[in-house]
XYZ file of C-alpha atoms in Angstrom:
118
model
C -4.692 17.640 27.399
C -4.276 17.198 23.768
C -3.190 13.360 22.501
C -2.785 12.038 18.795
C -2.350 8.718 18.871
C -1.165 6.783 15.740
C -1.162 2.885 14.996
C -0.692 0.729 12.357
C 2.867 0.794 11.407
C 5.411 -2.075 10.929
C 6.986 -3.902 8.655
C 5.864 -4.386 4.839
C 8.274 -5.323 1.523
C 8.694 -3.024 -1.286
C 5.360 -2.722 -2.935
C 3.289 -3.735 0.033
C 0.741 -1.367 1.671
C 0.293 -0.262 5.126
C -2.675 1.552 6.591
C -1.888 4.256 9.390
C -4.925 5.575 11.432
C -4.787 8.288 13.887
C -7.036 9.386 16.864
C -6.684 12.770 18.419
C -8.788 13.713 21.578
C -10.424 15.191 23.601
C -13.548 14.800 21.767
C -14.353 18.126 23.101
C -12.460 19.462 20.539
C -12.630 19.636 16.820
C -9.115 19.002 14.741
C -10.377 20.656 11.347
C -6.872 19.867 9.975
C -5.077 17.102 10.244
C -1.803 15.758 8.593
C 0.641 13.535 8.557
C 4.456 14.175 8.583
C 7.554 11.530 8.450
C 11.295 11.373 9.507
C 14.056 9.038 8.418
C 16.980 8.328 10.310
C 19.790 11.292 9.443
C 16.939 13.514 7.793
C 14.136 16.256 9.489
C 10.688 15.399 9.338
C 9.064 16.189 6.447
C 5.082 16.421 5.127
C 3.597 13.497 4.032
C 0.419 14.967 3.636
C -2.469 17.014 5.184
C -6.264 17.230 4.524
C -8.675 19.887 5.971
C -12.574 20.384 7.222
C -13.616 20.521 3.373
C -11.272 17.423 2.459
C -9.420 19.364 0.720
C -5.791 17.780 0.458
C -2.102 18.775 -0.257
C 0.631 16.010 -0.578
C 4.411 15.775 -0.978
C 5.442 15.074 -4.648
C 6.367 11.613 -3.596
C 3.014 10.645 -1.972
C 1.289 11.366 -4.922
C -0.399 8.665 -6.715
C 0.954 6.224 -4.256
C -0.612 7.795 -0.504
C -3.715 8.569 0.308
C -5.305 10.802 3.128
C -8.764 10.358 4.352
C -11.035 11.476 7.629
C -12.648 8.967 9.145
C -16.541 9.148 9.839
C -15.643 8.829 13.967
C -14.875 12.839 14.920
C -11.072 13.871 14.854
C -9.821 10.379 12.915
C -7.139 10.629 9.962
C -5.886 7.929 8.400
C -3.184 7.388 5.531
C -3.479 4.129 2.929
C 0.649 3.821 1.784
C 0.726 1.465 -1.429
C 3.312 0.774 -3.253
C 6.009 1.108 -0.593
C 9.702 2.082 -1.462
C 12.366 1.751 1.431
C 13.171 5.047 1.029
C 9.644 5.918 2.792
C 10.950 3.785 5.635
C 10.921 5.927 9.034
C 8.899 7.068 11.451
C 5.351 8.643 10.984
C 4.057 11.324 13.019
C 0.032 12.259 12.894
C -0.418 16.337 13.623
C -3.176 18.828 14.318
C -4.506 21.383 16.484
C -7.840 21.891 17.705
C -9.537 24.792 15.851
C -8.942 28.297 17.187
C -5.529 26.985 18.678
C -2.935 29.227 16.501
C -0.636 27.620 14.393
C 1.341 25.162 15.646
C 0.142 21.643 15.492
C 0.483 18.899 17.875
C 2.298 15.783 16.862
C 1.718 12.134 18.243
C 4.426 9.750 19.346
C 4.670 8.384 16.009
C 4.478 4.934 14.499
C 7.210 2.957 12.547
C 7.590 1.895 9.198
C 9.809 -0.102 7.582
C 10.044 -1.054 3.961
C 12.531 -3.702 2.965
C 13.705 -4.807 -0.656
């Protein structure tokens, strides 16, 4: 059974940094893309970012220059370093991917909370 499990939300002050990781299994298989996606309260969830098997990255305009979206070296890790935190990128955040071969619709974890106060 796919799982993607995230951790290391909570809650920071404007301009504080939080580190999300994310852990998908079974080992068995390999997640070659991996992203992660957010939703506010009243909004739909939206891409925060996404990186593939080459590292190659795409983020949303307002994760640029303040997110960042790495592997890690353990097989089928993500994580995403958040600096400079607004409350507007309070919400929940939602680690995604799909083992390789497995069409195009990802899997997405339970998610992880984060909350930016001013």
């Amino acid at each position: 059974q796919v799982q993607l499990v995230e951790s290391g939300g909570g809650l920071v002050q404007a301009g504080g940094s939080l580190r999300l990781s994310c852990v998908a299994s079974p080992s068995i298989y390999s997640f070659n893309t991996m992203g992660w996606y957010r939703q506010a309260p009243g909004k739909q969830r939206e891409l925060v970012a996404r990186i593939t098997t080459g590292a190659n990255t795409v983020y949303a305009d307002f994760a640029k220059g303040r997110f960042n979206i790495s592997k890690g070296r353990v097989k089928n890790t993500v994580f995403l370093q958040m600096n400079s935190l607004k409350p507007e990128d309070t919400g929940v955040y939602y680690c995604a991917g799909r083992p390789a071969g497995w069409g195009t619709d990802d899997y997405y974890g339970q998610g992880t909370q984060v909350t930016v106060s001013s």
